[in-house]
Amino acid sequence: MAITPQLSPKPRVLIVGGGYAGLYVAKNLEKKVKERGGVVTLVDPNPYMTYQPFLPEVVGGNIEPRHIVVDHRTHLKNSEIVQGKVIKVEHARKTATVQTQDGSEFEIPYQDVVMTAGATTRVFPIPGLGEAGIGMKTVQEAVQLRNQILDRLEIASTMTDAAARSRALTFAVVGGGFNGVETISEMEDLIRSVIKKNPRLAQSDARIVLIEAMGKIMPEVGEDQAVEVVEHLKSRGIEVLLNTSLAGAEGGVLKLINMQDKSDAGSFETDTLVWTAGVAANAVAKQTDFPVEQRGRIEVTPTLQISDGDGGVLEGAWGAGDVCAVPDLTGDGPGGHCVPNAQHAVRQAKRLAANLLAVRFGEGAVEEYVHKSLGAVAGLGFGKGVGNPMGLKLSGVPAWLAHRGYHGLAMPTYERKARVVSDWLLSVVFGRDTTPIEGLENPHNPFLEAAGGELKPGRFDNPKVLESSKSSK
């Protein structure tokens, strides 16, 4: 029989998801709810939130991975933290079911629920994608990608097999949105920095490819700026394949299709395939009794209250961020909804918290969420960027400074801001860190080897080679 953990018996505001929106809802509510005899409970599979705009800089070696995450317990001292995954929400019973890391399940009752579970990587049924690819949604993926790049460069520098060497030195990114363009830009900077330090490699040895199914990249910027970015990437030796889709990735062989006429667009081999082709609402949205629209997002009203599906709202049900279809009253959002970014998430969180307090405790007035986008900025590696903040078109160093200025301010908590800024300053003084951390896939192997156990092969290890190495000792 599963044992239910000891939770507060006080009236509860349950926050499902501790990402950007969830963290800020909790920060804006925890003290006020506590003062009024209630408790804020935040449930998330991770003990921290990840500031995802900084993932490419983790790949590039400009920011220490731990510095882009914000620990829930450290920064939400007046909230009840539960590390687990919400697998069901039954609002008719005002109860959520939580599954912990050991597989056990228990229910949490609530007075108000806030759905801020965020988004996950959107993937398609492409043969071999799951085995060959890596996403760019979590700090673990960013660390793994960085180490994989460094590993492939080092191994390739001593390879004698031309085909294997070419494959190791080929790096592909699928998806030409902000995430994909920033990721491949930081990858190119990292690869260039490492090659400069290794006399056995030349920059011409590396092949870096960006694959985008649409006819342009970065839909957040204008057509002219998107074209400029493509030319900029090409000037750095990055191949940009527009109107091209990935059809297969089995065995690391990428098969491409021309999206204009659906013809074969060729193929090439790579050990490093990064998938950044969009996001999808967290699947928990469909495990609720809330109305969900066709893209899998929970329907909410402009006041960030969850819709009852019949023109009204559900009492005690709230939602914000990427898991919800939040109306964009400015009319700028695609399909009439706010785009999934940190700019909206933090502002929605503050408005939601204020509205919840107004409804639950009669404090203040319920207002609709309205925010006109401030524009967007993207970093394209050290000293390079593009953007249109406040409608002002920027590129190069000014855009790069705007990017770092905006995201430095947007990074939650002063403690984390200080750590990130310190990383940036150290990178300027000493250069980017190109040190690989070996054996992250199987850190137990050195002990296993010493103890005479069976070694576990990594992604690029041949099990037969490991076995023969073990047998020869």
Coordinates of C-alpha atoms in Angstrom, one line a residue, residues 15 52 90 150 198 204 233 258 363 379 409 442 473:
I15 CA 1.0 24.8 -8.7
Q52 CA 16.0 27.8 -21.2
E90 CA -9.5 15.9 -11.4
L150 CA 34.2 17.9 -27.5
N198 CA 44.3 21.1 -31.8
S204 CA 37.7 23.1 -43.0
L233 CA 25.8 31.8 -40.8
N258 CA 12.9 18.9 -50.5
E363 CA -8.0 41.9 -2.7
G379 CA 22.7 35.6 -29.5
L409 CA 17.8 40.9 -16.2
N442 CA 28.6 5.9 -17.6
K473 CA 43.6 -8.2 -18.7

